[in-house]
Tab-separated table of C-alpha atoms in Angstrom:
chain	number	residue	atom	x	y	z
A	1	MET	CA	-26.216	-176.312	-45.762
A	2	SER	CA	-24.569	-175.183	-42.663
A	3	VAL	CA	-26.755	-175.661	-39.502
A	4	PHE	CA	-27.078	-172.736	-37.223
A	5	LYS	CA	-24.858	-172.745	-34.072
A	6	GLY	CA	-24.009	-176.406	-34.438
A	7	LEU	CA	-27.747	-177.287	-33.843
A	8	LYS	CA	-27.859	-181.059	-32.706
A	9	PRO	CA	-30.328	-183.628	-33.628
A	10	ILE	CA	-32.055	-185.263	-30.613
A	11	LEU	CA	-33.023	-188.706	-29.751
A	12	TYR	CA	-36.630	-189.202	-29.917
A	13	GLY	CA	-38.817	-192.383	-30.249
A	14	GLY	CA	-35.447	-194.312	-30.884
A	15	ARG	CA	-34.326	-192.209	-33.672
A	16	GLU	CA	-32.304	-188.911	-34.218
A	17	VAL	CA	-34.429	-185.993	-35.247
A	18	TRP	CA	-33.954	-182.527	-35.538
A	19	PRO	CA	-35.329	-180.429	-32.446
A	20	LEU	CA	-37.939	-178.727	-34.669
A	21	ILE	CA	-41.575	-179.613	-34.050
A	22	GLU	CA	-44.516	-178.368	-36.258
A	23	GLY	CA	-47.232	-177.359	-34.022
A	24	GLY	CA	-50.559	-179.066	-34.316
A	25	LYS	CA	-53.187	-176.657	-35.517
A	26	GLY	CA	-56.860	-177.067	-34.761
A	27	VAL	CA	-59.451	-178.452	-37.074
A	28	ALA	CA	-57.912	-179.397	-40.389
A	29	ALA	CA	-55.187	-176.639	-40.343
A	30	SER	CA	-52.365	-179.329	-39.766
A	31	ASN	CA	-52.963	-182.665	-41.695
A	32	HIS	CA	-51.220	-185.546	-42.971
A	33	ALA	CA	-49.529	-183.367	-45.859
A	34	SER	CA	-47.916	-180.966	-43.590
A	35	SER	CA	-46.893	-183.055	-40.777
A	36	GLY	CA	-45.811	-186.135	-43.003
A	37	ALA	CA	-43.547	-183.638	-44.944
A	38	TRP	CA	-42.211	-182.126	-41.833
A	39	ALA	CA	-41.217	-185.801	-40.395
A	40	ALA	CA	-39.673	-186.578	-43.771
A	41	ALA	CA	-37.563	-183.299	-43.648
A	42	GLY	CA	-36.145	-184.897	-40.153
A	43	GLY	CA	-38.219	-182.975	-37.891
A	44	ILE	CA	-41.199	-183.978	-35.681
A	45	GLY	CA	-44.437	-183.521	-37.598
A	46	THR	CA	-47.701	-183.169	-35.858
A	47	VAL	CA	-51.057	-184.220	-37.001
A	48	SER	CA	-54.038	-182.361	-35.510
A	49	ALA	CA	-56.474	-184.976	-34.129
A	50	VAL	CA	-58.967	-182.302	-33.373
A	51	ASN	CA	-61.882	-183.352	-35.619
A	52	ALA	CA	-59.711	-184.142	-38.500
A	53	ASP	CA	-60.829	-185.032	-42.019
A	54	SER	CA	-61.655	-188.332	-43.519
A	55	TYR	CA	-61.969	-189.283	-47.031
A	56	ASP	CA	-64.466	-191.350	-49.017
A	57	PRO	CA	-63.276	-193.924	-51.534
A	58	THR	CA	-62.795	-191.385	-54.280
A	59	GLY	CA	-60.496	-189.340	-52.209
A	60	LYS	CA	-63.112	-186.509	-51.360
A	61	ILE	CA	-63.386	-185.075	-47.843
A	62	VAL	CA	-66.204	-186.611	-45.887
A	63	PRO	CA	-68.734	-183.852	-44.661
A	64	GLN	CA	-69.147	-183.917	-40.829
A	65	LEU	CA	-72.988	-183.760	-40.658
A	66	TYR	CA	-75.099	-184.242	-37.565
A	67	PRO	CA	-78.682	-185.096	-38.419
A	68	GLN	CA	-79.284	-186.833	-34.736
A	69	LEU	CA	-81.935	-185.229	-32.736
A	70	THR	CA	-80.168	-185.093	-29.268
A	71	ARG	CA	-76.857	-183.585	-28.346
A	72	ARG	CA	-75.708	-186.911	-26.802
A	73	GLU	CA	-76.186	-188.608	-30.317
A	74	ARG	CA	-74.560	-185.847	-32.039
A	75	HIS	CA	-71.727	-185.942	-29.625
A	76	GLU	CA	-71.149	-189.855	-30.187
A	77	GLN	CA	-70.930	-188.933	-34.086
A	78	LEU	CA	-68.581	-186.398	-33.409
A	79	ILE	CA	-66.267	-188.807	-31.434
A	80	GLN	CA	-66.545	-191.330	-34.346
A	81	TYR	CA	-65.758	-188.626	-37.010
A	82	ALA	CA	-62.753	-187.548	-34.868
A	83	ILE	CA	-61.317	-191.080	-34.415
A	84	ASP	CA	-61.992	-191.941	-38.120
A	85	GLY	CA	-60.235	-188.708	-39.260
A	86	ALA	CA	-57.304	-188.608	-37.303
A	87	VAL	CA	-56.637	-192.456	-37.958
A	88	GLU	CA	-56.595	-191.716	-41.564
A	89	GLN	CA	-54.449	-188.690	-41.252
A	90	VAL	CA	-51.762	-190.454	-39.265
A	91	ARG	CA	-51.593	-193.357	-41.765
A	92	ARG	CA	-51.026	-190.892	-44.569
A	93	ALA	CA	-48.552	-189.025	-42.642
A	94	TYR	CA	-46.537	-191.963	-41.672
A	95	GLU	CA	-46.608	-192.988	-45.245
A	96	ILE	CA	-45.326	-189.478	-46.588
A	97	SER	CA	-42.372	-189.442	-43.762
A	98	ASN	CA	-40.872	-192.492	-45.342
A	99	GLY	CA	-39.384	-193.665	-42.039
A	100	GLN	CA	-37.899	-190.343	-41.438
A	101	GLY	CA	-38.453	-187.957	-38.426
A	102	ALA	CA	-41.247	-188.679	-36.146
A	103	ILE	CA	-45.158	-188.148	-36.272
A	104	ASN	CA	-46.978	-186.943	-33.272
A	105	ILE	CA	-50.613	-186.227	-32.724
A	106	ASN	CA	-52.063	-183.231	-30.907
A	107	VAL	CA	-55.272	-182.965	-29.112
A	108	LEU	CA	-57.019	-180.460	-26.751
A	109	TRP	CA	-57.894	-181.990	-23.336
A	110	GLU	CA	-60.829	-179.508	-23.412
A	111	MET	CA	-61.962	-181.207	-26.686
A	112	GLY	CA	-65.161	-183.070	-26.410
A	113	GLY	CA	-64.504	-186.914	-25.826
A	114	ALA	CA	-60.714	-186.391	-25.636
A	115	GLN	CA	-60.108	-189.575	-23.913
A	116	PRO	CA	-62.028	-191.974	-26.258
A	117	VAL	CA	-60.802	-190.084	-29.092
A	118	LEU	CA	-57.153	-190.392	-28.037
A	119	GLU	CA	-57.704	-193.956	-27.035
A	120	GLY	CA	-59.346	-194.902	-30.405
A	121	VAL	CA	-56.653	-193.346	-32.557
A	122	LEU	CA	-53.656	-194.941	-30.655
A	123	GLU	CA	-55.314	-198.208	-30.805
A	124	ALA	CA	-55.719	-197.945	-34.632
A	125	THR	CA	-52.144	-196.533	-35.367
A	126	ARG	CA	-49.743	-198.450	-33.237
A	127	GLY	CA	-46.372	-198.184	-34.351
A	128	MET	CA	-46.852	-195.007	-36.323
A	129	VAL	CA	-47.464	-192.352	-33.531
A	130	THR	CA	-44.406	-191.623	-31.581
A	131	GLY	CA	-45.740	-188.988	-29.208
A	132	VAL	CA	-49.012	-186.974	-27.894
A	133	THR	CA	-48.944	-183.394	-27.224
A	134	CYS	CA	-51.753	-182.063	-25.131
A	135	GLY	CA	-52.918	-178.948	-23.639
A	136	ALA	CA	-55.804	-176.659	-23.169
A	137	GLY	CA	-56.819	-177.846	-19.845
A	138	MET	CA	-55.028	-179.981	-17.173
A	139	PRO	CA	-54.585	-183.370	-18.825
A	140	TYR	CA	-53.809	-185.637	-15.786
A	141	LYS	CA	-54.721	-188.759	-17.663
A	142	LEU	CA	-52.285	-188.186	-20.669
A	143	ALA	CA	-49.461	-190.248	-19.128
A	144	GLU	CA	-51.836	-193.068	-18.159
A	145	ILE	CA	-53.109	-193.242	-21.864
A	146	ALA	CA	-49.664	-192.886	-23.025
A	147	GLU	CA	-48.514	-195.863	-20.975
A	148	CYS	CA	-51.419	-197.926	-22.167
A	149	PHE	CA	-50.075	-197.626	-25.657
A	150	ASN	CA	-46.477	-197.173	-24.959
A	151	VAL	CA	-46.131	-193.713	-26.755
A	152	GLN	CA	-44.314	-190.768	-25.464
A	153	TYR	CA	-46.298	-187.802	-24.063
A	154	LEU	CA	-45.517	-183.991	-24.178
A	155	PRO	CA	-47.696	-181.990	-21.881
A	156	ILE	CA	-48.301	-178.270	-23.059
A	157	VAL	CA	-48.102	-175.727	-20.137
A	158	SER	CA	-47.580	-172.102	-19.847
A	159	SER	CA	-46.167	-172.124	-16.351
A	160	GLY	CA	-43.629	-174.141	-13.961
A	161	ARG	CA	-46.752	-174.157	-11.494
A	162	ALA	CA	-49.033	-176.079	-14.155
A	163	PHE	CA	-46.267	-178.565	-14.762
A	164	ARG	CA	-45.734	-179.140	-10.931
A	165	ALA	CA	-49.334	-179.982	-10.547
A	166	LEU	CA	-49.484	-182.319	-13.482
A	167	TRP	CA	-46.259	-183.922	-12.372
A	168	LYS	CA	-47.299	-184.519	-8.754
A	169	ARG	CA	-50.704	-185.851	-9.502
A	170	ALA	CA	-49.877	-188.136	-12.397
A	171	TYR	CA	-47.044	-187.837	-14.473
A	172	HIS	CA	-44.269	-188.848	-11.884
A	173	LYS	CA	-45.706	-192.392	-12.111
A	174	VAL	CA	-44.844	-192.567	-15.849
A	175	ALA	CA	-41.723	-190.330	-16.083
A	176	HIS	CA	-40.041	-192.784	-18.697
A	177	LEU	CA	-42.339	-191.673	-21.102
A	178	MET	CA	-42.328	-187.879	-20.926
A	179	ALA	CA	-40.412	-187.078	-24.012
A	180	ALA	CA	-40.587	-183.225	-23.431
A	181	VAL	CA	-42.592	-180.496	-21.911
A	182	VAL	CA	-43.936	-177.835	-24.214
A	183	TYR	CA	-43.694	-174.378	-22.885
A	184	GLU	CA	-46.464	-172.420	-24.806
A	185	ASP	CA	-46.091	-168.592	-24.507
A	186	PRO	CA	-49.576	-167.570	-23.378
A	187	TRP	CA	-49.106	-163.981	-25.003
A	188	LEU	CA	-47.580	-165.012	-28.326
A	189	ALA	CA	-48.951	-168.447	-29.389
A	190	GLY	CA	-51.689	-168.858	-31.733
A	191	GLY	CA	-55.087	-170.742	-30.629
A	192	HIS	CA	-55.972	-171.236	-27.163
A	193	ASN	CA	-53.612	-170.170	-24.627
A	194	GLY	CA	-52.861	-170.788	-20.931
A	195	LEU	CA	-53.066	-167.415	-19.163
A	196	SER	CA	-53.926	-167.672	-15.728
A	197	ASN	CA	-56.149	-165.397	-13.501
A	198	ALA	CA	-53.041	-163.898	-12.008
A	199	GLU	CA	-51.585	-162.851	-15.296
A	200	ASP	CA	-52.385	-159.737	-17.339
A	201	PRO	CA	-53.283	-160.327	-21.120
A	202	ARG	CA	-52.237	-156.896	-21.762
A	203	ARG	CA	-48.799	-157.209	-20.124
A	204	PRO	CA	-46.622	-159.856	-21.874
A	205	GLU	CA	-43.899	-161.321	-19.804
A	206	ASP	CA	-40.442	-162.329	-21.166
A	207	PRO	CA	-40.361	-166.234	-21.737
A	208	TYR	CA	-36.781	-166.750	-20.419
A	209	PRO	CA	-37.437	-166.489	-16.775
A	210	ARG	CA	-40.481	-168.207	-17.057
A	211	VAL	CA	-38.879	-171.110	-18.928
A	212	LYS	CA	-36.085	-171.248	-16.492
A	213	ALA	CA	-38.373	-171.266	-13.665
A	214	LEU	CA	-40.022	-174.373	-15.288
A	215	ARG	CA	-36.550	-176.049	-15.859
A	216	ASP	CA	-35.809	-175.481	-12.079
A	217	ILE	CA	-38.993	-177.038	-11.143
A	218	MET	CA	-38.259	-180.093	-13.468
A	219	ARG	CA	-34.822	-180.329	-11.765
A	220	ILE	CA	-36.527	-180.136	-8.297
A	221	GLU	CA	-38.726	-182.959	-9.269
A	222	GLY	CA	-35.879	-185.027	-10.595
A	223	VAL	CA	-36.481	-184.580	-14.342
A	224	ALA	CA	-33.110	-184.857	-16.196
A	225	ASP	CA	-31.739	-181.981	-18.131
A	226	SER	CA	-31.848	-184.144	-21.267
A	227	VAL	CA	-35.689	-183.931	-21.269
A	228	PRO	CA	-36.158	-181.076	-23.531
A	229	ILE	CA	-38.153	-177.947	-22.845
A	230	ILE	CA	-39.967	-177.226	-26.314
A	231	MET	CA	-40.185	-173.396	-26.704
A	232	ALA	CA	-43.609	-172.599	-28.513
A	233	GLY	CA	-45.245	-169.482	-29.278
A	234	GLY	CA	-43.388	-166.489	-31.108
A	235	VAL	CA	-40.766	-168.610	-32.533
A	236	TRP	CA	-39.780	-167.516	-36.101
A	237	CYS	CA	-36.206	-168.188	-36.524
A	238	LEU	CA	-33.335	-169.506	-34.381
A	239	ARG	CA	-31.249	-166.670	-34.598
A	240	GLU	CA	-33.382	-164.864	-32.228
A	241	TRP	CA	-32.988	-167.715	-29.698
A	242	ASN	CA	-29.237	-167.854	-29.863
A	243	ASP	CA	-28.716	-167.536	-26.322
A	244	TRP	CA	-31.357	-170.451	-25.577
A	245	ILE	CA	-29.297	-172.988	-27.390
A	246	ASP	CA	-26.681	-174.857	-25.437
A	247	ASN	CA	-27.471	-172.912	-22.334
A	248	PRO	CA	-26.854	-174.638	-19.201
A	249	GLU	CA	-29.394	-172.787	-17.151
A	250	LEU	CA	-32.284	-174.067	-19.452
A	251	GLY	CA	-30.850	-177.682	-20.181
A	252	ALA	CA	-31.912	-179.077	-23.425
A	253	ILE	CA	-34.098	-176.788	-25.675
A	254	ALA	CA	-36.249	-177.714	-28.737
A	255	PHE	CA	-38.527	-175.318	-30.871
A	256	GLN	CA	-41.963	-175.528	-31.976
A	257	PHE	CA	-43.180	-173.570	-35.156
A	258	GLY	CA	-47.040	-173.046	-35.375
A	259	THR	CA	-47.337	-170.183	-37.583
A	260	ARG	CA	-44.800	-170.530	-40.233
A	261	PRO	CA	-46.026	-173.850	-41.544
A	262	LEU	CA	-49.206	-172.484	-42.475
A	263	LEU	CA	-47.530	-170.832	-45.435
A	264	THR	CA	-46.149	-173.821	-47.215
A	265	GLU	CA	-47.260	-175.841	-50.329
A	266	GLU	CA	-48.360	-178.665	-48.268
A	267	SER	CA	-50.309	-176.768	-45.848
A	268	PRO	CA	-54.031	-177.653	-46.125
A	269	ILE	CA	-55.404	-174.305	-45.412
A	270	PRO	CA	-57.355	-172.604	-48.303
A	271	GLN	CA	-55.390	-170.427	-50.799
A	272	GLY	CA	-57.282	-167.558	-49.585
A	273	TRP	CA	-56.128	-167.939	-46.080
A	274	LYS	CA	-52.612	-168.123	-47.347
A	275	ASP	CA	-52.706	-164.986	-49.162
A	276	ARG	CA	-54.343	-163.161	-46.045
A	277	LEU	CA	-51.420	-164.150	-44.103
A	278	ARG	CA	-49.162	-162.027	-46.298
A	279	THR	CA	-50.975	-158.949	-45.476
A	280	ILE	CA	-50.950	-159.147	-41.700
A	281	GLU	CA	-49.495	-156.235	-39.927
A	282	PRO	CA	-48.118	-155.950	-36.246
A	283	GLY	CA	-50.994	-155.837	-33.776
A	284	ASP	CA	-53.530	-157.522	-36.156
A	285	VAL	CA	-53.732	-160.622	-33.973
A	286	LEU	CA	-55.862	-160.300	-31.119
A	287	LEU	CA	-55.602	-162.063	-27.655
A	288	HIS	CA	-59.306	-162.460	-26.763
A	289	LYS	CA	-61.622	-164.272	-24.339
A	290	PHE	CA	-64.764	-164.774	-26.716
A	291	SER	CA	-63.968	-168.770	-26.918
A	292	PRO	CA	-66.594	-171.084	-25.509
A	293	THR	CA	-63.727	-172.918	-23.825
A	294	GLY	CA	-63.313	-170.131	-21.505
A	295	PHE	CA	-59.712	-169.909	-22.324
A	296	TYR	CA	-57.983	-166.787	-23.712
A	297	SER	CA	-57.018	-167.575	-27.404
A	298	SER	CA	-55.393	-165.542	-30.318
A	299	ALA	CA	-56.790	-165.149	-33.660
A	300	VAL	CA	-56.691	-162.410	-36.574
A	301	HIS	CA	-58.466	-159.326	-35.519
A	302	ASN	CA	-60.993	-159.798	-38.527
A	303	PRO	CA	-64.745	-158.775	-38.872
A	304	PHE	CA	-65.652	-162.006	-37.114
A	305	LEU	CA	-63.818	-160.989	-33.931
A	306	ARG	CA	-64.914	-157.301	-34.153
A	307	SER	CA	-68.549	-158.384	-34.229
A	308	LEU	CA	-68.163	-160.212	-31.072
A	309	GLU	CA	-66.293	-157.161	-29.649
A	310	ALA	CA	-69.390	-154.961	-30.623
A	311	ARG	CA	-71.914	-157.607	-29.412
A	312	SER	CA	-70.175	-157.478	-25.802
A	313	HIS	CA	-70.230	-153.630	-25.951
A	314	ARG	CA	-73.906	-153.599	-26.356
A	315	GLN	CA	-74.274	-155.002	-22.982
A	316	VAL	CA	-75.969	-153.865	-19.716
A	317	PRO	CA	-76.243	-155.463	-16.138
A	318	TYR	CA	-79.607	-155.896	-14.639
A	319	SER	CA	-81.387	-156.829	-11.496
A	320	LYS	CA	-84.600	-158.732	-10.950
A	321	VAL	CA	-85.835	-156.158	-8.647
A	322	ALA	CA	-85.174	-152.543	-8.014
A	323	ALA	CA	-81.992	-152.052	-6.214
A	324	GLY	CA	-79.078	-149.714	-5.887
A	325	GLU	CA	-78.443	-147.644	-9.020
A	326	HIS	CA	-80.984	-150.135	-11.007
A	327	THR	CA	-83.923	-148.026	-10.713
A	328	VAL	CA	-85.532	-148.080	-14.010
A	329	GLN	CA	-87.264	-150.784	-15.931
A	330	LEU	CA	-85.726	-151.998	-19.200
A	331	ASP	CA	-88.528	-151.457	-21.887
A	332	VAL	CA	-86.866	-152.592	-25.040
A	333	GLY	CA	-85.453	-155.952	-26.169
A	334	VAL	CA	-87.033	-158.023	-23.280
A	335	ARG	CA	-90.298	-159.679	-22.393
A	336	GLY	CA	-91.446	-158.987	-18.806
A	337	LYS	CA	-90.828	-156.448	-16.193
A	338	ASN	CA	-87.894	-158.149	-14.155
A	339	PHE	CA	-85.107	-156.252	-15.662
A	340	TRP	CA	-84.270	-153.321	-13.787
A	341	VAL	CA	-81.315	-151.304	-15.203
A	342	THR	CA	-79.756	-147.730	-14.495
A	343	PRO	CA	-81.144	-144.650	-16.311
A	344	THR	CA	-78.050	-144.254	-18.411
A	345	ASP	CA	-78.089	-148.132	-19.545
A	346	LEU	CA	-81.713	-147.831	-20.372
A	347	ALA	CA	-80.730	-144.850	-22.672
A	348	HIS	CA	-78.079	-146.919	-24.300
A	349	ALA	CA	-80.406	-149.903	-24.642
A	350	ARG	CA	-82.959	-147.722	-26.508
A	351	GLU	CA	-80.354	-146.274	-28.698
A	352	TRP	CA	-79.187	-149.861	-29.729
A	353	ALA	CA	-82.748	-151.088	-30.194
A	354	ALA	CA	-83.491	-148.000	-32.504
A	355	SER	CA	-80.392	-148.966	-34.496
A	356	GLY	CA	-81.595	-152.526	-35.304
A	357	PHE	CA	-80.315	-154.438	-32.252
A	358	GLU	CA	-83.795	-154.836	-30.839
A	359	THR	CA	-83.468	-158.166	-29.237
A	360	ALA	CA	-81.737	-158.680	-25.686
A	361	LEU	CA	-80.451	-162.028	-24.767
A	362	ARG	CA	-79.519	-163.124	-21.133
A	363	THR	CA	-75.912	-164.031	-20.263
A	364	PRO	CA	-74.708	-166.061	-17.331
A	365	ASP	CA	-73.511	-162.941	-15.455
A	366	ASP	CA	-76.818	-161.029	-15.040
A	367	THR	CA	-76.228	-159.026	-18.052
A	368	VAL	CA	-78.328	-158.693	-21.496
A	369	VAL	CA	-76.620	-158.055	-24.686
A	370	PHE	CA	-78.487	-156.543	-27.673
A	371	VAL	CA	-78.423	-158.049	-30.946
A	372	SER	CA	-80.089	-157.988	-34.247
A	373	THR	CA	-82.924	-160.445	-35.134
A	374	GLU	CA	-80.612	-162.083	-37.521
A	375	GLU	CA	-78.040	-162.575	-34.996
A	376	ARG	CA	-80.569	-163.988	-32.435
A	377	ASP	CA	-81.870	-166.531	-34.736
A	378	MET	CA	-78.290	-167.636	-35.773
A	379	ILE	CA	-77.178	-167.734	-32.074
A	380	ARG	CA	-80.169	-169.882	-31.119
A	381	LYS	CA	-79.753	-172.235	-34.117
A	382	ASP	CA	-76.036	-172.818	-33.262
A	383	GLN	CA	-76.867	-173.367	-29.784
A	384	ALA	CA	-79.537	-175.750	-30.638
A	385	ASP	CA	-77.349	-177.700	-33.234
A	386	CYS	CA	-74.531	-178.250	-30.614
A	387	MET	CA	-72.576	-181.496	-31.265
A	388	GLY	CA	-70.607	-181.390	-28.052
A	389	CYS	CA	-67.103	-180.700	-29.604
A	390	LEU	CA	-65.978	-179.355	-26.120
A	391	SER	CA	-65.690	-181.057	-22.736
A	392	HIS	CA	-67.433	-177.886	-21.336
A	393	CYS	CA	-68.837	-175.208	-23.721
A	394	GLY	CA	-69.992	-171.648	-22.525
A	395	PHE	CA	-71.794	-170.809	-25.639
A	396	SER	CA	-74.245	-173.909	-25.496
A	397	SER	CA	-73.887	-174.901	-21.772
A	398	TRP	CA	-72.851	-178.516	-23.117
A	399	LYS	CA	-70.810	-180.781	-20.868
A	400	ASP	CA	-69.454	-184.225	-22.269
A	401	HIS	CA	-70.294	-186.213	-18.873
A	402	ASP	CA	-72.518	-186.639	-15.963
A	403	ASP	CA	-75.768	-184.782	-16.690
A	404	TYR	CA	-74.363	-183.204	-20.012
A	405	SER	CA	-74.966	-179.539	-18.744
A	406	THR	CA	-72.715	-177.095	-17.290
A	407	GLY	CA	-75.494	-175.805	-15.151
A	408	ARG	CA	-75.147	-172.481	-16.372
A	409	LEU	CA	-77.035	-170.404	-18.673
A	410	ALA	CA	-75.804	-170.414	-22.306
A	411	ASP	CA	-73.743	-167.358	-23.345
A	412	PRO	CA	-74.628	-165.631	-26.302
A	413	ARG	CA	-71.476	-163.467	-26.292
A	414	SER	CA	-69.527	-166.352	-27.485
A	415	PHE	CA	-69.826	-168.424	-30.592
A	416	CYS	CA	-69.948	-172.234	-32.035
A	417	ILE	CA	-66.245	-172.831	-32.363
A	418	GLN	CA	-66.601	-176.237	-34.336
A	419	LYS	CA	-68.901	-174.657	-37.031
A	420	THR	CA	-66.393	-171.809	-37.763
A	421	LEU	CA	-63.104	-173.707	-37.619
A	422	GLN	CA	-64.792	-176.252	-39.930
A	423	ASP	CA	-65.982	-173.590	-42.318
A	424	ILE	CA	-62.705	-171.574	-42.572
A	425	ALA	CA	-60.589	-174.650	-42.889
A	426	HIS	CA	-62.748	-175.770	-45.851
A	427	GLY	CA	-63.084	-172.692	-47.844
A	428	GLY	CA	-65.410	-170.573	-45.859
A	429	ASP	CA	-65.417	-166.757	-45.704
A	430	LEU	CA	-62.296	-165.372	-44.092
A	431	ASP	CA	-64.085	-162.392	-42.760
A	432	ASP	CA	-66.897	-164.310	-41.031
A	433	ASN	CA	-64.832	-166.920	-39.221
A	434	LEU	CA	-62.492	-167.194	-36.535
A	435	MET	CA	-58.848	-167.284	-38.333
A	436	PHE	CA	-56.502	-168.565	-35.623
A	437	ALA	CA	-52.774	-167.295	-35.812
A	438	GLY	CA	-49.842	-166.549	-33.581
A	439	HIS	CA	-48.808	-163.023	-32.871
A	440	SER	CA	-45.573	-163.391	-35.362
A	441	ALA	CA	-47.877	-163.715	-38.307
A	442	TYR	CA	-47.013	-160.211	-39.308
A	443	ARG	CA	-43.561	-161.374	-40.155
A	444	PHE	CA	-44.764	-163.113	-43.349
A	445	LYS	CA	-44.974	-159.585	-44.802
A	446	GLN	CA	-41.657	-158.683	-43.602
A	447	ASP	CA	-39.452	-161.690	-44.302
A	448	PRO	CA	-37.640	-161.531	-47.434
A	449	PHE	CA	-37.953	-165.295	-47.581
A	450	TYR	CA	-41.471	-164.759	-48.775
A	451	SER	CA	-41.054	-161.975	-51.041
A	452	ASN	CA	-42.367	-162.124	-54.685
A	453	ASN	CA	-45.267	-164.364	-53.352
A	454	PHE	CA	-42.689	-167.503	-52.605
A	455	THR	CA	-44.384	-170.162	-50.935
A	456	PRO	CA	-41.795	-172.657	-49.808
A	457	THR	CA	-42.315	-176.561	-49.602
A	458	VAL	CA	-41.943	-177.818	-46.053
A	459	LYS	CA	-38.781	-179.185	-46.964
A	460	GLN	CA	-37.525	-175.841	-47.968
A	461	LEU	CA	-39.111	-174.220	-44.750
A	462	VAL	CA	-37.204	-176.735	-42.276
A	463	GLU	CA	-33.752	-176.168	-44.530
A	464	ARG	CA	-34.174	-172.555	-44.083
A	465	ILE	CA	-34.909	-172.764	-40.340
A	466	LEU	CA	-32.014	-174.939	-39.819
A	467	THR	CA	-29.815	-172.120	-40.996
A	468	GLY	CA	-31.075	-169.856	-38.367
A	469	ASP	CA	-33.346	-167.832	-40.538
């Protein structure tokens, strides 16, 4: 096998590995089978430590149930599930890797209980985990935690500005363990993305100048060019990144593959999800802001997301007293008379109510959205059943510290992300759940490598990537 453009191994965790990283994907979408096989192929496999699966003595997945009465109790149960699951996944991945490559774990800093989960997993897997990738927020404590357990850390950022803030506040104190910096393209990556308020979600920017700016900042801060920047988001094949490899402007570069490993023999996602990936067309992945994290995220634009779009469309602003253009009282969907709206919005509200969306739910932004009785009951149940899977949840108003409340009204325009990700990962309906994917997912249908329904093993995929294709 000829390696594309003389791609060279990098030294990571004391051994040489290919500069190819498996992206860690959410709840049970990256597990021991995929990450262990990726490491065994000589790369860096990544176990998702976000509420990973654990197993009973017979090998069956342990259902994550929450019978406790309070959110705080359910949150403690969630943390224990998360630690138990991630530890089991790491142990199995390490065994599969057979001493080759390396095993990382991935966590979202906005995950509920992220710090105790990370500490619990690293304590129980000493010597197995080489590094921790972490994004979705500003994980200042990541370096401190890595130092406690003597593991590498790889912060995930979407701009040089974000890296500078992390470096100056914390990372410069533990510079020797920062193995790489992951640049995650906020317009192309699947899952949660780091778009800032200054960036337009509808206008993607070329990643090259952004990554060069990141390297420039790293150089200013004294970070050696040998510390790789890992390009993540939109990476399909290395031929398309020819100008990035051995480029003195960028320094050392590695590549993260999040979407392609979904369609492998070892990928743990259900077969129906794998089959659906082969049908995706350009534009079928939507960058949206319905996530209860408050971050933008990318997922397949399926009926689940379309229902959330429709729900937000059925929305009107209101005032508690007559003011400005709010001159008429809302007389459908609400109780009481403290909802003043425009005459045009009153007409829309009456139309929605007549069409079966007869209940209006308040949002934190002084609006109401109109939903069916069935939707209302599901929303309220999901909010009541909250198990605190996020550090801050817009959907349920949960916060994982202090007084355990964000202090804002729960937002019915969002959804319970733990519920839907657990459901789709374990065989739930593909149309009724959130299906994360990167924006390059349409290429499964176009790439001849996958023709005739071919599904590669992870080893075959890594070998294919190494040739440049």
